[in-house]
Amino acid sequence: MRYTAEGHIAYPAGTSIVVFDKVNVTQKHVLPHKDEISCLDVHQGRKIGVSAHKGAGNIIIHVWKSADGQILQTIDCGAVGGVSAIKISPDGSFVAAACQDVDHTIKLFSVDDGSLLASIIGGDKKVLCLAFSEVPVTPGPVWRILQGGVKHFRVISYNAATRAISYKTGGYGADVRKSHVICASSVH
């Protein structure tokens, strides 16, 4: 569930996204998916939403206007079995998707044209959440993406200027039982 720039509530319901106007008690439906929606995110500044599904064949990310559900862009993730987590960058320029392939690949796409900017192997365990933070460097910016999931977390670094991508695996400490990281957030 996410709040749109218009103050509406967007949430998945099967193969549709419901955009609920709590003031007027009305709802709109965004219906681009052919299988169950597995994740969504909203960027309030750009007034857009992104959503992805699970299933067979090529998995599609849809970029849509949060005001009326108009589809702005379709992004083909390939035959990855689904997308388990999705997040729009704070500047609204790209979207990170955690794929459900055997490598749990993290793919970064341009929001505007759908092109693949970078990808990196996510590891052997399912990814459950993604969160961004910006590191102001030159050339840059460099985006840090926290990847959380089943008994793991790691920090991915992506330099938007050079398109270099790398990661560092997080550590829990010697006497700490590994736990799932099921949600993450950042403050901008």
PDB file of C-alpha atoms in Angstrom:
ATOM      1  CA  MET A   1       0.000   0.000   0.000  1.00  0.00           C
ATOM      2  CA  ARG A   2       1.280   3.474  -0.903  1.00  0.00           C
ATOM      3  CA  TYR A   3      -0.084   7.023  -0.813  1.00  0.00           C
ATOM      4  CA  THR A   4      -0.172   8.862  -4.143  1.00  0.00           C
ATOM      5  CA  ALA A   5       0.638  12.546  -4.660  1.00  0.00           C
ATOM      6  CA  GLU A   6      -3.107  13.158  -4.833  1.00  0.00           C
ATOM      7  CA  GLY A   7      -3.577  11.701  -1.334  1.00  0.00           C
ATOM      8  CA  HIS A   8      -5.172   8.491  -2.583  1.00  0.00           C
ATOM      9  CA  ILE A   9      -4.284   4.997  -1.413  1.00  0.00           C
ATOM     10  CA  ALA A  10      -2.847   2.610  -4.028  1.00  0.00           C
ATOM     11  CA  TYR A  11      -2.752  -1.123  -3.331  1.00  0.00           C
ATOM     12  CA  PRO A  12      -2.694  -4.382  -5.312  1.00  0.00           C
ATOM     13  CA  ALA A  13      -5.749  -6.645  -5.501  1.00  0.00           C
ATOM     14  CA  GLY A  14      -5.090  -9.708  -7.638  1.00  0.00           C
ATOM     15  CA  THR A  15      -4.251  -8.508 -11.146  1.00  0.00           C
ATOM     16  CA  SER A  16      -5.385  -4.911 -10.596  1.00  0.00           C
ATOM     17  CA  ILE A  17      -4.174  -1.887  -8.690  1.00  0.00           C
ATOM     18  CA  VAL A  18      -6.868  -0.136  -6.728  1.00  0.00           C
ATOM     19  CA  VAL A  19      -6.489   3.636  -6.288  1.00  0.00           C
ATOM     20  CA  PHE A  20      -8.853   4.577  -3.482  1.00  0.00           C
ATOM     21  CA  ASP A  21      -9.991   8.194  -2.938  1.00  0.00           C
ATOM     22  CA  LYS A  22     -10.834   8.160   0.775  1.00  0.00           C
ATOM     23  CA  VAL A  23     -12.365  11.671   0.717  1.00  0.00           C
ATOM     24  CA  ASN A  24     -14.905  10.987  -2.050  1.00  0.00           C
ATOM     25  CA  VAL A  25     -15.098   7.263  -1.242  1.00  0.00           C
ATOM     26  CA  THR A  26     -14.435   6.263  -4.856  1.00  0.00           C
ATOM     27  CA  GLN A  27     -11.893   4.013  -6.482  1.00  0.00           C
ATOM     28  CA  LYS A  28     -10.214   3.569  -9.840  1.00  0.00           C
ATOM     29  CA  HIS A  29      -8.596   0.414 -11.152  1.00  0.00           C
ATOM     30  CA  VAL A  30      -5.339   0.103 -13.061  1.00  0.00           C
ATOM     31  CA  LEU A  31      -5.554  -3.144 -15.038  1.00  0.00           C
ATOM     32  CA  PRO A  32      -2.373  -3.743 -17.064  1.00  0.00           C
ATOM     33  CA  HIS A  33      -1.238  -7.042 -15.484  1.00  0.00           C
ATOM     34  CA  LYS A  34      -2.076 -10.561 -16.616  1.00  0.00           C
ATOM     35  CA  ASP A  35      -1.027 -12.266 -13.382  1.00  0.00           C
ATOM     36  CA  GLU A  36      -1.061 -11.504  -9.655  1.00  0.00           C
ATOM     37  CA  ILE A  37       0.645  -8.221  -8.756  1.00  0.00           C
ATOM     38  CA  SER A  38       3.529  -8.921  -6.392  1.00  0.00           C
ATOM     39  CA  CYS A  39       4.779  -5.389  -5.646  1.00  0.00           C
ATOM     40  CA  LEU A  40       4.196  -1.694  -6.287  1.00  0.00           C
ATOM     41  CA  ASP A  41       5.691   1.672  -5.460  1.00  0.00           C
ATOM     42  CA  VAL A  42       4.641   5.305  -5.945  1.00  0.00           C
ATOM     43  CA  HIS A  43       6.753   8.420  -6.568  1.00  0.00           C
ATOM     44  CA  GLN A  44       4.853  11.441  -5.284  1.00  0.00           C
ATOM     45  CA  GLY A  45       7.040  14.057  -6.985  1.00  0.00           C
ATOM     46  CA  ARG A  46       6.596  12.616 -10.476  1.00  0.00           C
ATOM     47  CA  LYS A  47       3.021  11.502  -9.738  1.00  0.00           C
ATOM     48  CA  ILE A  48       3.691   7.990 -11.028  1.00  0.00           C
ATOM     49  CA  GLY A  49       3.378   4.444  -9.815  1.00  0.00           C
ATOM     50  CA  VAL A  50       5.161   1.247 -10.807  1.00  0.00           C
ATOM     51  CA  SER A  51       3.931  -2.294 -10.408  1.00  0.00           C
ATOM     52  CA  ALA A  52       5.077  -5.794 -11.326  1.00  0.00           C
ATOM     53  CA  HIS A  53       3.699  -9.295 -11.166  1.00  0.00           C
ATOM     54  CA  LYS A  54       4.704 -12.926 -10.838  1.00  0.00           C
ATOM     55  CA  GLY A  55       4.123 -15.744 -13.300  1.00  0.00           C
ATOM     56  CA  ALA A  56       5.422 -17.513 -16.377  1.00  0.00           C
ATOM     57  CA  GLY A  57       6.937 -15.853 -19.432  1.00  0.00           C
ATOM     58  CA  ASN A  58       8.328 -12.362 -19.536  1.00  0.00           C
ATOM     59  CA  ILE A  59       7.563 -10.274 -16.478  1.00  0.00           C
ATOM     60  CA  ILE A  60       6.487  -6.690 -17.160  1.00  0.00           C
ATOM     61  CA  ILE A  61       6.854  -3.613 -14.966  1.00  0.00           C
ATOM     62  CA  HIS A  62       4.187  -1.025 -15.701  1.00  0.00           C
ATOM     63  CA  VAL A  63       4.749   2.687 -15.069  1.00  0.00           C
ATOM     64  CA  TRP A  64       1.433   4.530 -14.656  1.00  0.00           C
ATOM     65  CA  LYS A  65       0.068   7.955 -13.747  1.00  0.00           C
ATOM     66  CA  SER A  66      -1.086   7.918 -10.142  1.00  0.00           C
ATOM     67  CA  ALA A  67      -3.937  10.366 -10.887  1.00  0.00           C
ATOM     68  CA  ASP A  68      -5.756   8.291 -13.518  1.00  0.00           C
ATOM     69  CA  GLY A  69      -3.871   5.002 -14.031  1.00  0.00           C
ATOM     70  CA  GLN A  70      -2.797   5.788 -17.605  1.00  0.00           C
ATOM     71  CA  ILE A  71       0.074   3.495 -18.596  1.00  0.00           C
ATOM     72  CA  LEU A  72       3.163   5.553 -19.437  1.00  0.00           C
ATOM     73  CA  GLN A  73       5.760   2.833 -19.946  1.00  0.00           C
ATOM     74  CA  THR A  74       6.149  -0.939 -20.002  1.00  0.00           C
ATOM     75  CA  ILE A  75       9.464  -2.431 -18.955  1.00  0.00           C
ATOM     76  CA  ASP A  76      10.328  -6.016 -19.852  1.00  0.00           C
ATOM     77  CA  CYS A  77      12.269  -7.811 -17.095  1.00  0.00           C
ATOM     78  CA  GLY A  78      12.564 -11.032 -19.089  1.00  0.00           C
ATOM     79  CA  ALA A  79      11.588 -14.540 -17.996  1.00  0.00           C
ATOM     80  CA  VAL A  80      12.466 -14.098 -14.318  1.00  0.00           C
ATOM     81  CA  GLY A  81       9.463 -15.759 -12.631  1.00  0.00           C
ATOM     82  CA  GLY A  82       8.291 -12.531 -11.045  1.00  0.00           C
ATOM     83  CA  VAL A  83       9.416  -9.423  -9.202  1.00  0.00           C
ATOM     84  CA  SER A  84       9.450  -9.658  -5.402  1.00  0.00           C
ATOM     85  CA  ALA A  85      10.315  -6.008  -4.609  1.00  0.00           C
ATOM     86  CA  ILE A  86      10.293  -2.759  -6.549  1.00  0.00           C
ATOM     87  CA  LYS A  87      11.377   0.797  -5.717  1.00  0.00           C
ATOM     88  CA  ILE A  88      11.564   4.095  -7.611  1.00  0.00           C
ATOM     89  CA  SER A  89      14.702   6.163  -7.010  1.00  0.00           C
ATOM     90  CA  PRO A  90      14.195   9.338  -4.943  1.00  0.00           C
ATOM     91  CA  ASP A  91      14.729  11.534  -8.024  1.00  0.00           C
ATOM     92  CA  GLY A  92      12.212   9.432  -9.988  1.00  0.00           C
ATOM     93  CA  SER A  93      14.645   8.660 -12.801  1.00  0.00           C
ATOM     94  CA  PHE A  94      14.951   4.904 -12.447  1.00  0.00           C
ATOM     95  CA  VAL A  95      13.339   1.871 -10.867  1.00  0.00           C
ATOM     96  CA  ALA A  96      15.023  -1.035  -9.083  1.00  0.00           C
ATOM     97  CA  ALA A  97      13.407  -4.467  -9.389  1.00  0.00           C
ATOM     98  CA  ALA A  98      14.282  -7.615  -7.421  1.00  0.00           C
ATOM     99  CA  CYS A  99      13.701 -10.511  -9.799  1.00  0.00           C
ATOM    100  CA  GLN A 100      12.654 -14.009  -8.728  1.00  0.00           C
ATOM    101  CA  ASP A 101      15.107 -15.828 -10.975  1.00  0.00           C
ATOM    102  CA  VAL A 102      17.654 -18.292  -9.522  1.00  0.00           C
ATOM    103  CA  ASP A 103      20.165 -15.455  -8.940  1.00  0.00           C
ATOM    104  CA  HIS A 104      17.579 -13.042  -7.446  1.00  0.00           C
ATOM    105  CA  THR A 105      18.941 -10.454  -9.883  1.00  0.00           C
ATOM    106  CA  ILE A 106      18.502  -6.773  -9.072  1.00  0.00           C
ATOM    107  CA  LYS A 107      17.814  -4.809 -12.265  1.00  0.00           C
ATOM    108  CA  LEU A 108      17.826  -1.023 -12.651  1.00  0.00           C
ATOM    109  CA  PHE A 109      15.731   0.463 -15.447  1.00  0.00           C
ATOM    110  CA  SER A 110      15.119   3.982 -16.766  1.00  0.00           C
ATOM    111  CA  VAL A 111      11.609   5.108 -15.833  1.00  0.00           C
ATOM    112  CA  ASP A 112      11.368   7.279 -18.954  1.00  0.00           C
ATOM    113  CA  ASP A 113      12.381   4.864 -21.720  1.00  0.00           C
ATOM    114  CA  GLY A 114      12.456   1.459 -19.991  1.00  0.00           C
ATOM    115  CA  SER A 115      16.081   0.747 -20.882  1.00  0.00           C
ATOM    116  CA  LEU A 116      18.160  -1.531 -18.661  1.00  0.00           C
ATOM    117  CA  LEU A 117      20.788   0.601 -16.916  1.00  0.00           C
ATOM    118  CA  ALA A 118      22.513  -2.059 -14.805  1.00  0.00           C
ATOM    119  CA  SER A 119      21.974  -5.428 -13.178  1.00  0.00           C
ATOM    120  CA  ILE A 120      23.693  -7.381 -10.442  1.00  0.00           C
ATOM    121  CA  ILE A 121      23.269 -10.831  -8.919  1.00  0.00           C
ATOM    122  CA  GLY A 122      21.212 -10.487  -5.745  1.00  0.00           C
ATOM    123  CA  GLY A 123      22.366 -13.718  -4.102  1.00  0.00           C
ATOM    124  CA  ASP A 124      20.926 -17.135  -3.325  1.00  0.00           C
ATOM    125  CA  LYS A 125      18.041 -15.978  -1.102  1.00  0.00           C
ATOM    126  CA  LYS A 126      14.790 -14.213  -1.979  1.00  0.00           C
ATOM    127  CA  VAL A 127      14.793 -10.401  -1.856  1.00  0.00           C
ATOM    128  CA  LEU A 128      11.859  -8.909   0.065  1.00  0.00           C
ATOM    129  CA  CYS A 129      12.534  -5.152   0.076  1.00  0.00           C
ATOM    130  CA  LEU A 130      14.587  -2.348  -1.481  1.00  0.00           C
ATOM    131  CA  ALA A 131      15.340   1.178  -0.194  1.00  0.00           C
ATOM    132  CA  PHE A 132      17.432   4.029  -1.626  1.00  0.00           C
ATOM    133  CA  SER A 133      19.781   6.671  -0.269  1.00  0.00           C
ATOM    134  CA  GLU A 134      21.912   9.135  -2.217  1.00  0.00           C
ATOM    135  CA  VAL A 135      25.617   9.789  -1.768  1.00  0.00           C
ATOM    136  CA  PRO A 136      26.555  13.158  -3.347  1.00  0.00           C
ATOM    137  CA  VAL A 137      29.842  12.515  -5.152  1.00  0.00           C
ATOM    138  CA  THR A 138      31.414  13.625  -8.412  1.00  0.00           C
ATOM    139  CA  PRO A 139      30.906  12.109 -10.893  1.00  0.00           C
ATOM    140  CA  GLY A 140      27.577  10.952  -9.612  1.00  0.00           C
ATOM    141  CA  PRO A 141      25.291  10.791  -7.915  1.00  0.00           C
ATOM    142  CA  VAL A 142      25.934   7.414  -6.334  1.00  0.00           C
ATOM    143  CA  TRP A 143      22.822   5.637  -5.143  1.00  0.00           C
ATOM    144  CA  ARG A 144      22.962   3.153  -2.315  1.00  0.00           C
ATOM    145  CA  ILE A 145      20.242   0.521  -2.493  1.00  0.00           C
ATOM    146  CA  LEU A 146      19.560  -1.508   0.623  1.00  0.00           C
ATOM    147  CA  GLN A 147      18.512  -5.007  -0.379  1.00  0.00           C
ATOM    148  CA  GLY A 148      16.792  -6.929   2.411  1.00  0.00           C
ATOM    149  CA  GLY A 149      15.464 -10.438   2.306  1.00  0.00           C
ATOM    150  CA  VAL A 150      15.403 -13.943   3.677  1.00  0.00           C
ATOM    151  CA  LYS A 151      18.154 -14.034   6.324  1.00  0.00           C
ATOM    152  CA  HIS A 152      20.300 -11.469   4.524  1.00  0.00           C
ATOM    153  CA  PHE A 153      20.906  -7.858   3.628  1.00  0.00           C
ATOM    154  CA  ARG A 154      23.385  -6.120   1.371  1.00  0.00           C
ATOM    155  CA  VAL A 155      24.116  -2.623   0.122  1.00  0.00           C
ATOM    156  CA  ILE A 156      24.310  -2.085  -3.623  1.00  0.00           C
ATOM    157  CA  SER A 157      26.144   0.992  -4.968  1.00  0.00           C
ATOM    158  CA  TYR A 158      25.155   2.380  -8.351  1.00  0.00           C
ATOM    159  CA  ASN A 159      26.928   5.363  -9.937  1.00  0.00           C
ATOM    160  CA  ALA A 160      24.429   7.013 -12.301  1.00  0.00           C
ATOM    161  CA  ALA A 161      27.177   8.832 -14.234  1.00  0.00           C
ATOM    162  CA  THR A 162      29.402   5.818 -14.934  1.00  0.00           C
ATOM    163  CA  ARG A 163      26.756   3.064 -14.561  1.00  0.00           C
ATOM    164  CA  ALA A 164      29.160   1.151 -12.307  1.00  0.00           C
ATOM    165  CA  ILE A 165      27.401  -1.227  -9.908  1.00  0.00           C
ATOM    166  CA  SER A 166      28.780  -3.201  -6.954  1.00  0.00           C
ATOM    167  CA  TYR A 167      27.657  -4.545  -3.584  1.00  0.00           C
ATOM    168  CA  LYS A 168      28.764  -5.312  -0.036  1.00  0.00           C
ATOM    169  CA  THR A 169      27.103  -8.073   1.944  1.00  0.00           C
ATOM    170  CA  GLY A 170      25.808  -7.091   5.369  1.00  0.00           C
ATOM    171  CA  GLY A 171      26.954  -8.872   8.502  1.00  0.00           C
ATOM    172  CA  TYR A 172      24.881  -9.777  11.543  1.00  0.00           C
ATOM    173  CA  GLY A 173      27.674 -10.292  14.087  1.00  0.00           C
ATOM    174  CA  ALA A 174      29.083 -13.463  15.627  1.00  0.00           C
ATOM    175  CA  ASP A 175      26.409 -14.078  18.280  1.00  0.00           C
ATOM    176  CA  VAL A 176      23.387 -12.787  16.379  1.00  0.00           C
ATOM    177  CA  ARG A 177      20.834 -15.113  14.829  1.00  0.00           C
ATOM    178  CA  LYS A 178      20.194 -14.115  11.229  1.00  0.00           C
ATOM    179  CA  SER A 179      16.685 -12.811  10.705  1.00  0.00           C
ATOM    180  CA  HIS A 180      14.625 -11.781   7.705  1.00  0.00           C
ATOM    181  CA  VAL A 181      14.696  -8.165   6.566  1.00  0.00           C
ATOM    182  CA  ILE A 182      11.125  -7.687   5.379  1.00  0.00           C
ATOM    183  CA  CYS A 183      10.899  -3.914   5.017  1.00  0.00           C
ATOM    184  CA  ALA A 184      13.207  -0.941   4.734  1.00  0.00           C
ATOM    185  CA  SER A 185      12.866   2.792   4.262  1.00  0.00           C
ATOM    186  CA  SER A 186      15.028   5.834   3.821  1.00  0.00           C
ATOM    187  CA  VAL A 187      14.570   9.481   4.673  1.00  0.00           C
ATOM    188  CA  HIS A 188      15.306  12.042   1.962  1.00  0.00           C
TER     189      HIS A 188
END
